[in-house]
mmCIF file of C-alpha atoms and ligand atoms in Angstrom:
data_model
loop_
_atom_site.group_PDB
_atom_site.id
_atom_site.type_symbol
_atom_site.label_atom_id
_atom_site.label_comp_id
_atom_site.label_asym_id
_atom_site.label_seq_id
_atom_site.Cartn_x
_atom_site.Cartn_y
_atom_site.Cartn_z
ATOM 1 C CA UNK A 1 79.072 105.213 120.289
ATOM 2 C CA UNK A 2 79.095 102.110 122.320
ATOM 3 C CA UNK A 3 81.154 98.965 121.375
ATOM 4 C CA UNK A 4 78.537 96.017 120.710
ATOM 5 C CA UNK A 5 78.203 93.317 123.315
ATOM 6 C CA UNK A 6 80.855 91.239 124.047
ATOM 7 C CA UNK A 7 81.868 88.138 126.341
ATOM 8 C CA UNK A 8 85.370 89.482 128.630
ATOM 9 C CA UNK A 9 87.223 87.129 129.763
ATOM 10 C CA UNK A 10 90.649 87.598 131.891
ATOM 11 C CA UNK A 11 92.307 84.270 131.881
ATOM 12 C CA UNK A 12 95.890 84.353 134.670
ATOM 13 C CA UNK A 13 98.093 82.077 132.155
ATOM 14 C CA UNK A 14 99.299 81.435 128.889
ATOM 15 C CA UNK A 15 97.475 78.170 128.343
ATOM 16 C CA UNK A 16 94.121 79.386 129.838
ATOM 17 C CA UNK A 17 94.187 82.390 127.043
ATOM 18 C CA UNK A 18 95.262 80.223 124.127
ATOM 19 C CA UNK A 19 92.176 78.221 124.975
ATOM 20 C CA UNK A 20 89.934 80.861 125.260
ATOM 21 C CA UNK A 21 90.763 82.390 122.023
ATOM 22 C CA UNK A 22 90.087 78.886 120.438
ATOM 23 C CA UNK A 23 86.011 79.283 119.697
ATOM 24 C CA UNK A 24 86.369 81.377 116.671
ATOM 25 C CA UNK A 25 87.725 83.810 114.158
ATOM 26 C CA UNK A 26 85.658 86.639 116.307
ATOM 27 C CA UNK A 27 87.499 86.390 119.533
ATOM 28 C CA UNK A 28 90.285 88.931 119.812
ATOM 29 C CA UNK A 29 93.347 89.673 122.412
ATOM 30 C CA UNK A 30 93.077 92.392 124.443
ATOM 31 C CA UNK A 31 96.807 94.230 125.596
ATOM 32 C CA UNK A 32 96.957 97.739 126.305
ATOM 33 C CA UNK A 33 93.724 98.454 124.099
ATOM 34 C CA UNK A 34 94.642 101.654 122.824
ATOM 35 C CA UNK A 35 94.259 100.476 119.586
ATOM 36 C CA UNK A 36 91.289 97.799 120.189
ATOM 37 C CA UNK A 37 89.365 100.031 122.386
ATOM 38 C CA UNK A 38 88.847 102.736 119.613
ATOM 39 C CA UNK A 39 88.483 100.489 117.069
ATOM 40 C CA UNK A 40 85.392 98.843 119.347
ATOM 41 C CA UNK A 41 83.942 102.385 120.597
ATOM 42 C CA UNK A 42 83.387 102.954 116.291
ATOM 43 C CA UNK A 43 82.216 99.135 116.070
ATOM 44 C CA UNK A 44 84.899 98.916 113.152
ATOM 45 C CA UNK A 45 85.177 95.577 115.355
ATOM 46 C CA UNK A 46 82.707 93.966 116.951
ATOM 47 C CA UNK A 47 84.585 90.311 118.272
ATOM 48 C CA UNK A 48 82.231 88.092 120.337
ATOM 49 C CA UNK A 49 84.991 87.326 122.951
ATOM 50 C CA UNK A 50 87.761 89.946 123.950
ATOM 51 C CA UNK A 51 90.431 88.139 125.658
ATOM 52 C CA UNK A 52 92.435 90.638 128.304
ATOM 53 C CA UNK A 53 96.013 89.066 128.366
ATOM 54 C CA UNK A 54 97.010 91.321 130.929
ATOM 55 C CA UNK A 55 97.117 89.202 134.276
ATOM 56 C CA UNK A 56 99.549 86.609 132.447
ATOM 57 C CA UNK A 57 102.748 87.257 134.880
ATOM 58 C CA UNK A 58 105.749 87.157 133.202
ATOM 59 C CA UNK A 59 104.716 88.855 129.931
ATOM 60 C CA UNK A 60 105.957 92.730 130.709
ATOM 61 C CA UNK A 61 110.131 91.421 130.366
ATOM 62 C CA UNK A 62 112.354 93.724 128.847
ATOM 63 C CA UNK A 63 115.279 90.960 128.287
ATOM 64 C CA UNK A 64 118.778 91.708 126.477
ATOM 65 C CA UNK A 65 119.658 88.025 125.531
ATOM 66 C CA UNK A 66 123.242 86.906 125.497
ATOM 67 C CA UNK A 67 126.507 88.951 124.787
ATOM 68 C CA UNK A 68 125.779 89.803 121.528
ATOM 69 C CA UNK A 69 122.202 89.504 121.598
ATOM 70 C CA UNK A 70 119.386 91.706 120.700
ATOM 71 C CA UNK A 71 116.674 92.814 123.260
ATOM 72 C CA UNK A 72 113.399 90.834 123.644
ATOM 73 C CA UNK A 73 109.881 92.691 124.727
ATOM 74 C CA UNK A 74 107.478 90.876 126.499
ATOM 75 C CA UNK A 75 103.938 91.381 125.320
ATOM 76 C CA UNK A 76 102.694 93.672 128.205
ATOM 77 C CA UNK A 77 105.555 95.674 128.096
ATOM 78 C CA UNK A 78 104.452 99.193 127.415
ATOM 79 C CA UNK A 79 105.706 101.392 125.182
ATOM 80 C CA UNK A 80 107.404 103.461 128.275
ATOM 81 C CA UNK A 81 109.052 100.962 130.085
ATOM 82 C CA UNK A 82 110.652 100.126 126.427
ATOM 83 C CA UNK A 83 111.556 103.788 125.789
ATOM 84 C CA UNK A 84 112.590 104.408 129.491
ATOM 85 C CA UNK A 85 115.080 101.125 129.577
ATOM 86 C CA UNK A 86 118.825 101.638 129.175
ATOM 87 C CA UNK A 87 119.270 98.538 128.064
ATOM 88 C CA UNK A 88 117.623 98.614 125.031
ATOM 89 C CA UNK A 89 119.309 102.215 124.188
ATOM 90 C CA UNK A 90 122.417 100.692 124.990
ATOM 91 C CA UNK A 91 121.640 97.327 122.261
ATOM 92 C CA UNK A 92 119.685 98.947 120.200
ATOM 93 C CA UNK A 93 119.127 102.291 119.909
ATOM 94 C CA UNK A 94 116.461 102.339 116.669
ATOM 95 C CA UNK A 95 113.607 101.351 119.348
ATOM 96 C CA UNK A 96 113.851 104.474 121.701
ATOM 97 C CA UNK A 97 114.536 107.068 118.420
ATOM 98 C CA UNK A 98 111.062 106.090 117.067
ATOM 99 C CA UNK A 99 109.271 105.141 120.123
ATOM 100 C CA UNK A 100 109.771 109.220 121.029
ATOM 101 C CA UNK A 101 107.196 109.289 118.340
ATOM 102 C CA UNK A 102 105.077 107.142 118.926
ATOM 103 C CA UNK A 103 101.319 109.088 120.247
ATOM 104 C CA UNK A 104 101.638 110.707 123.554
ATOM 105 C CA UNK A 105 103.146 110.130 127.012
ATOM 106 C CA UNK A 106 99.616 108.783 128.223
ATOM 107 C CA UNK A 107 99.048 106.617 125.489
ATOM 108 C CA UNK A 108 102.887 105.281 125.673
ATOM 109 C CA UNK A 109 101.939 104.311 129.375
ATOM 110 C CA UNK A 110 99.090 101.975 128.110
ATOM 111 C CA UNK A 111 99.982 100.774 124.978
ATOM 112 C CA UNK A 112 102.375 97.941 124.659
ATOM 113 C CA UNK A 113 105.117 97.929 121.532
ATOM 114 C CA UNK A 114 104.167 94.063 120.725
ATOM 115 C CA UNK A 115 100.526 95.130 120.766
ATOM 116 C CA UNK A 116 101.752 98.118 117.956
ATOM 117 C CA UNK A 117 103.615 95.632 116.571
ATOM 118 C CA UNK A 118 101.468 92.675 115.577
ATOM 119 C CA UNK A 119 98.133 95.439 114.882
ATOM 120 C CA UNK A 120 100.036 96.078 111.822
ATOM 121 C CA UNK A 121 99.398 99.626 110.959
ATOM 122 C CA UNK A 122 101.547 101.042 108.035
ATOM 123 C CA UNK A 123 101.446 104.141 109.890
ATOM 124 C CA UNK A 124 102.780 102.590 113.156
ATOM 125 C CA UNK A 125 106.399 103.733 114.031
ATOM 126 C CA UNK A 126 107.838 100.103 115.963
ATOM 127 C CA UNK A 127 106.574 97.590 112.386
ATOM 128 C CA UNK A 128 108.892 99.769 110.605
ATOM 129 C CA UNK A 129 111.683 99.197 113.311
ATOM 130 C CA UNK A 130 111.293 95.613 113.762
ATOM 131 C CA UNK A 131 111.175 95.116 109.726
ATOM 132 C CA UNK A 132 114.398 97.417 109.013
ATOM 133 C CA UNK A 133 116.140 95.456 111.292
ATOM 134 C CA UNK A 134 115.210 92.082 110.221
ATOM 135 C CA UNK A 135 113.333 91.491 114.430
ATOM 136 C CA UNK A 136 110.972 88.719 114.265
ATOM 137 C CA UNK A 137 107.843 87.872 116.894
ATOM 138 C CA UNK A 138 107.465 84.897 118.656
ATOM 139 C CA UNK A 139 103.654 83.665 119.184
ATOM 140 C CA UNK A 140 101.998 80.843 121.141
ATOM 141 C CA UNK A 141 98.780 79.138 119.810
ATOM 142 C CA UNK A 142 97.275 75.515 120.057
ATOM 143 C CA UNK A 143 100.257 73.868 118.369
ATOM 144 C CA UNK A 144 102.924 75.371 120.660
ATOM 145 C CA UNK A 145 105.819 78.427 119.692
ATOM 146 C CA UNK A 146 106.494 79.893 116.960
ATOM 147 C CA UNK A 147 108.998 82.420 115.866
ATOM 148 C CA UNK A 148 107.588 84.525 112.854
ATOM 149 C CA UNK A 149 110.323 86.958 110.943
ATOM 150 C CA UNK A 150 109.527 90.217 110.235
ATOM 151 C CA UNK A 151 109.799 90.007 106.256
ATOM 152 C CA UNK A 152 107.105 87.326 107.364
ATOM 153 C CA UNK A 153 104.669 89.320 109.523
ATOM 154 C CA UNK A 154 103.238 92.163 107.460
ATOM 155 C CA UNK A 155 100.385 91.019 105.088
ATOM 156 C CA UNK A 156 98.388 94.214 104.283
ATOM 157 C CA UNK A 157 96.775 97.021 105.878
ATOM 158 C CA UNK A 158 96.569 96.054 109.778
ATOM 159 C CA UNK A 159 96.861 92.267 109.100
ATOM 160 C CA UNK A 160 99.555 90.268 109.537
ATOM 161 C CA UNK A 161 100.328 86.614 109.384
ATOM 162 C CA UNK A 162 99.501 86.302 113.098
ATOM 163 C CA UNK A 163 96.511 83.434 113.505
ATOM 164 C CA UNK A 164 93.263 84.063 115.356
ATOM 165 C CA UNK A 165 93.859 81.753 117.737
ATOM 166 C CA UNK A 166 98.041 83.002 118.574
ATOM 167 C CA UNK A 167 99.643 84.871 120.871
ATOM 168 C CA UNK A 168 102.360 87.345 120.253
ATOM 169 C CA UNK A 169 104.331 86.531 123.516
ATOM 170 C CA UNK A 170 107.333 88.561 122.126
ATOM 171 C CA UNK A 171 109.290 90.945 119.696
ATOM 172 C CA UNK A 172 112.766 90.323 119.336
ATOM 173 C CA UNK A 173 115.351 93.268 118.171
ATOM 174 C CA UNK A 174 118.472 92.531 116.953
ATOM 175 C CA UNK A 175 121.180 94.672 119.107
ATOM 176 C CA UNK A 176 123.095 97.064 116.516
ATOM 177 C CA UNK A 177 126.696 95.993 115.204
ATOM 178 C CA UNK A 178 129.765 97.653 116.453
ATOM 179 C CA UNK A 179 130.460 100.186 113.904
ATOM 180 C CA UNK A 180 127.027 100.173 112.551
ATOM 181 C CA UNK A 181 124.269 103.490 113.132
ATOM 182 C CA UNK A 182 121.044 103.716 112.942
ATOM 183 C CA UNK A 183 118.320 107.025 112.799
ATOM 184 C CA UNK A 184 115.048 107.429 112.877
ATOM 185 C CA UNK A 185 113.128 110.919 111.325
ATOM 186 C CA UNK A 186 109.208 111.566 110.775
ATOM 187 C CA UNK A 187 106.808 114.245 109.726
ATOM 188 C CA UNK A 188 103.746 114.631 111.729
ATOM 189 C CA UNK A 189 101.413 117.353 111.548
ATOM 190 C CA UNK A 190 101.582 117.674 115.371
ATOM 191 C CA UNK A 191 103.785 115.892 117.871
ATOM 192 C CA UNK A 192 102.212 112.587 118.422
ATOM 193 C CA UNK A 193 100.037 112.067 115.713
ATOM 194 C CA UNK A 194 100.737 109.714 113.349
ATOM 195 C CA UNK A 195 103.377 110.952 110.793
ATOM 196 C CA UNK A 196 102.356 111.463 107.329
ATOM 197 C CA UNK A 197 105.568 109.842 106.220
ATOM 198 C CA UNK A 198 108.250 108.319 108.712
ATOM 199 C CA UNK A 199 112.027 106.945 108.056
ATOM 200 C CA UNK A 200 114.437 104.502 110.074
ATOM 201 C CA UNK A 201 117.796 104.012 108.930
ATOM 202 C CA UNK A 202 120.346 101.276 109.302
ATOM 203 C CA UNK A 203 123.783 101.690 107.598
ATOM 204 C CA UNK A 204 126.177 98.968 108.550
ATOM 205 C CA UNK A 205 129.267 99.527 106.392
ATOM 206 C CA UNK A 206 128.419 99.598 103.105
ATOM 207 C CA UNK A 207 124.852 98.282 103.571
ATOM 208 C CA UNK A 208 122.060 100.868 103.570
ATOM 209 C CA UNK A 209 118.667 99.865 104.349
ATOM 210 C CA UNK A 210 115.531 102.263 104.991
ATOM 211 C CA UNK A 211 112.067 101.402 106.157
ATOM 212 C CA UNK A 212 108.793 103.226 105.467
ATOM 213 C CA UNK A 213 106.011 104.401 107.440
ATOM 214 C CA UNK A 214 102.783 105.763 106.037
ATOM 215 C CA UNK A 215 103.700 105.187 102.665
ATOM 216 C CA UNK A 216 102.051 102.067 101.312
ATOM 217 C CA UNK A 217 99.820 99.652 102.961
ATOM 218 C CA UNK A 218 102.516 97.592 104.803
ATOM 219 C CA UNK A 219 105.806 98.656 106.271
ATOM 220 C CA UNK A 220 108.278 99.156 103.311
ATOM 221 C CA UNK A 221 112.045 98.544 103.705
ATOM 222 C CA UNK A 222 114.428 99.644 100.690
ATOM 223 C CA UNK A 223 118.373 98.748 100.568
ATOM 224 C CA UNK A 224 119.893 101.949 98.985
ATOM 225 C CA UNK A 225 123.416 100.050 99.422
ATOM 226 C CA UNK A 226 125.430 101.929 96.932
ATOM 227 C CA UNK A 227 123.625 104.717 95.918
ATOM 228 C CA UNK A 228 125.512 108.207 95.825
ATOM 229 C CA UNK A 229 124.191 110.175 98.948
ATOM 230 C CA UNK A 230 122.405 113.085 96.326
ATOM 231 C CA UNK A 231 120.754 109.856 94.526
ATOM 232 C CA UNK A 232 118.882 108.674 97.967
ATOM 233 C CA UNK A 233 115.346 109.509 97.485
ATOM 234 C CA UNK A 234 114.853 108.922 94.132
ATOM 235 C CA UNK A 235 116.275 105.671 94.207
ATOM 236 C CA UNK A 236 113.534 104.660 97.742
ATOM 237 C CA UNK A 237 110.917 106.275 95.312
ATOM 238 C CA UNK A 238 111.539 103.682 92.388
ATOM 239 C CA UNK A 239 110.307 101.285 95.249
ATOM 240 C CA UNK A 240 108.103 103.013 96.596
ATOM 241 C CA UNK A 241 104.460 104.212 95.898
ATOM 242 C CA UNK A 242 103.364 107.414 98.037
ATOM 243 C CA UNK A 243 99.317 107.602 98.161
ATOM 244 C CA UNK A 244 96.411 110.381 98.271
ATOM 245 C CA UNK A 245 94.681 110.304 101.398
ATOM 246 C CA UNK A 246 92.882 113.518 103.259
ATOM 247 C CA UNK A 247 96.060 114.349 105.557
ATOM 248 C CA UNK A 248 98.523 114.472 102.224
ATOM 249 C CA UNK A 249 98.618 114.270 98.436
ATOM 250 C CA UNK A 250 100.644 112.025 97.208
ATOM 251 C CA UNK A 251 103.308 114.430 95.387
ATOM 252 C CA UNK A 252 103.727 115.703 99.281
ATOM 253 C CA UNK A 253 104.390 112.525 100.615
ATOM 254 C CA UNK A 254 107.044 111.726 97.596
ATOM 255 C CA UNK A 255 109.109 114.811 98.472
ATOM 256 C CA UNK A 256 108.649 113.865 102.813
ATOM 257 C CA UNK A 257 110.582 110.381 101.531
ATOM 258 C CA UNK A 258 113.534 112.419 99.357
ATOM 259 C CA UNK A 259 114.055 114.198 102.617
ATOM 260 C CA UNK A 260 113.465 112.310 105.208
ATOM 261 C CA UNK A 261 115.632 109.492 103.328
ATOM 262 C CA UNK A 262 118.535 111.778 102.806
ATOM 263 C CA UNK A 263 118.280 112.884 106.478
ATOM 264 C CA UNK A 264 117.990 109.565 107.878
ATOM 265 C CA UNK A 265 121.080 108.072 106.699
ATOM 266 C CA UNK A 266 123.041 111.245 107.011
ATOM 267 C CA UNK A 267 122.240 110.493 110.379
ATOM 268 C CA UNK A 268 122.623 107.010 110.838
ATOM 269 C CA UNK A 269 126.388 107.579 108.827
ATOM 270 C CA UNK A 270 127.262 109.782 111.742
ATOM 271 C CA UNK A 271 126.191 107.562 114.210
ATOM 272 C CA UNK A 272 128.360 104.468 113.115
ATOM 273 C CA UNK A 273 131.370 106.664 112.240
ATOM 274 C CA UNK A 274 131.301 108.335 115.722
ATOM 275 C CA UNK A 275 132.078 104.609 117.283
HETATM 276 P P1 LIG B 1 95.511 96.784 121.652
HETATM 277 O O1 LIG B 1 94.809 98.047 121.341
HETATM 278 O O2 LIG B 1 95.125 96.072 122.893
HETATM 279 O O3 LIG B 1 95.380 95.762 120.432
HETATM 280 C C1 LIG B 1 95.587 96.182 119.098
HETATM 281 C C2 LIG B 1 95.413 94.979 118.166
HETATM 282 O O4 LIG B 1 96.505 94.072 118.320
HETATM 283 C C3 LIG B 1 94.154 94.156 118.443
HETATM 284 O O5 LIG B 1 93.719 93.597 117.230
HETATM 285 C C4 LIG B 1 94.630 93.052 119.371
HETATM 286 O O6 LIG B 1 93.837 91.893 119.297
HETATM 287 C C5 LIG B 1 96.043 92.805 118.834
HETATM 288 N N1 LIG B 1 96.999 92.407 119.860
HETATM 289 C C6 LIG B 1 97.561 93.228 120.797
HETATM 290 N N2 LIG B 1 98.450 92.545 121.526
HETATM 291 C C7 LIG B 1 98.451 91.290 121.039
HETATM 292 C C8 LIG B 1 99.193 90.115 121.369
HETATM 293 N N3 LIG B 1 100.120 90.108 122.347
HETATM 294 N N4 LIG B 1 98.957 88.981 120.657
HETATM 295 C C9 LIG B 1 98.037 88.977 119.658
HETATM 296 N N5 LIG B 1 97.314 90.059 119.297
HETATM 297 C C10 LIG B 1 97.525 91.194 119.982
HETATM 298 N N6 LIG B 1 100.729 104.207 117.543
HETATM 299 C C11 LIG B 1 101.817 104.509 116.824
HETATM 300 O O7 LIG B 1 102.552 103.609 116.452
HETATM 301 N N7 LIG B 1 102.121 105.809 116.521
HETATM 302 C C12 LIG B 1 101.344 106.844 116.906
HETATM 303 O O8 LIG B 1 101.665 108.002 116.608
HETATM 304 C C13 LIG B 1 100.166 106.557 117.641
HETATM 305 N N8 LIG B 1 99.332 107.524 118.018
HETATM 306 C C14 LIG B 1 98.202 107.206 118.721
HETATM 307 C C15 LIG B 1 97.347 108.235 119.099
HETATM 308 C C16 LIG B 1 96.199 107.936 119.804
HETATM 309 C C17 LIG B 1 95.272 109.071 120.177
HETATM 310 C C18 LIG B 1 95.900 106.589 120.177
HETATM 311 C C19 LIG B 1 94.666 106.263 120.964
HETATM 312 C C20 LIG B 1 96.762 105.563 119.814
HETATM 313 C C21 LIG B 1 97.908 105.851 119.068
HETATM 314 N N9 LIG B 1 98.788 104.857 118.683
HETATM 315 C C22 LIG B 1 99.903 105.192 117.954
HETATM 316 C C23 LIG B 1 98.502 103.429 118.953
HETATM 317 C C24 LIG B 1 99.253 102.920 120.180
HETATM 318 O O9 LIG B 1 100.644 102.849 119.897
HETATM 319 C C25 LIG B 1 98.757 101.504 120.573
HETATM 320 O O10 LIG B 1 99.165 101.304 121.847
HETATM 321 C C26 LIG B 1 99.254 100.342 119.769
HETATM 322 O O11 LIG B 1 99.026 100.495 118.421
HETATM 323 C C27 LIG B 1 98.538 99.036 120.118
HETATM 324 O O12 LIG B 1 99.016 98.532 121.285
HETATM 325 P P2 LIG B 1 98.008 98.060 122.425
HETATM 326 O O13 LIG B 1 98.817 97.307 123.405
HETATM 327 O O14 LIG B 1 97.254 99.226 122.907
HETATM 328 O O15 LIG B 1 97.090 97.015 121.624
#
């Protein structure tokens, strides 16, 4: 299939692509389109106007801000620039673990981790980074900046509180504590596709929190602070609800979490005690 007609426009700065995406509900930004493009070639969307934000300079930043500051991702950076910079293994060390996963090398070239980001798919490894460690977005629209938190950002099933007319200029990741680990774990049927169930970990002393992928319709984050290590999954399943779908039942994806939880923060203990 073809996608349906639609106006392109490639604006060169920030201002000229707010205003474009100002007509309507039914314009859309376009980034690395490996989502988009897909989703256009199945006319599962059909916008009116597709607005290509990628010859905005200054949008493909990889940025570590101040001493103790997370690491900010422009909105063209691709996923492989992110996963290739030592910086942001150095700060933070979540983003590279569950980039790895994240499709294939090709696709990683393309695709940009705000664009995964703000698309919203429950399935999606970097939602479930940015909202286990509390990383927030920063979008421009018609009324100026504004930073959205991650706890803010997820609304259902590949919408989030982003409006039509906004874009996400940035993702911000809070750099890991000193002393603190972090791990990330997913099963896939094959490497790169999208994992039937995913975990990322962040212990920081006695605080435990896990996030979900691919279980629910939204990334799901859990704090197991306190709960005996044997206790793990059960305790994530109380807040979680696995579902049916054709790749897994939903008594297969409640034993992936018991494992995959115990695993992750196994791991994630052995990172922060090997500081
Ligand atoms: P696009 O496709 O350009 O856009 C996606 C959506 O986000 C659109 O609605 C668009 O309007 C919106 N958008 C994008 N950027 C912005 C912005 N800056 N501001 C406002 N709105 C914006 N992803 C995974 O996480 N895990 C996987 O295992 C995985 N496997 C894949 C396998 C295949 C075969 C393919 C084709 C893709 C896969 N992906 C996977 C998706 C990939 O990571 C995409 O790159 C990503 O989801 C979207 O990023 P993009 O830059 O391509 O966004």
């Amino acid at each position: 299939m073809k996608p349906a007609p639609f106006e392109y426009r490639r604006p060169g700065t920030l201002a000229d692509a707010v205003a474009a995406l100002a007509g309507g509900p039914d314009t859309k930004v376009l980034a690395g389109g490996q989502s988009l493009v897909p989703l256009l070639s199945m006319r599962l969307a059909s916008p009116r106007v597709l607005v290509d934000i990628n010859a905005i300079a200054g949008l493909d930043t990889i940025e570590v801000e101040g001493e103790d500051g997370g690491v900010r991702v422009g909105a063209l950076a691709r996923h492989a620039a992110v996963l290739a910079s030592a910086d942001v293994r150095r700060v933070q060390p979540l983003v590279p673990l569950a980039l790895a996963h994240v499709a294939h090398a090709t696709i990683r070239n393309r695709g940009t981790t705000v664009g995964s980001i703000v698309h919203a798919d429950a399935a999606a490894e970097m939602p479930v980074v940015l909202a286990v460690l509390g990383g927030s977005v920063d979008a421009v629209g018609p009324s100026g900046r504004r930073t959205i938190a991650a706890a803010d950002l997820f609304l259902g099933p590949l919408e989030s509180s982003l409006a039509h007319d906004e874009i996400a200029v940035s993702a911000y990741f809070p750099a890991l504590a000193p002393g603190a680990g972090v791990a990330f774990d997913e099963i896939a049927r094959r490497h790169g596709d999208y994992a039937l169930v995913g975990a990322a970990a962040l212990v920081d002393g006695e605080s435990v929190k896990v996030g979900y992928l691919s279980v629910g319709d939204v990334p799901t984050v859990v704090d197991l602070s306190g709960v005996a290590e044997a206790d793990l999954g059960e305790a994530a399943l109380a807040h979680l609800e696995p579902g049916d779908d054709i790749h897994a039942t939903a008594d297969y994806r409640a034993q992936l979490v018991r494992i995959l939880t115990g695993r992750v923060v196994r791991s994630a203990r052995e990172m922060a005690e090997s500081k």
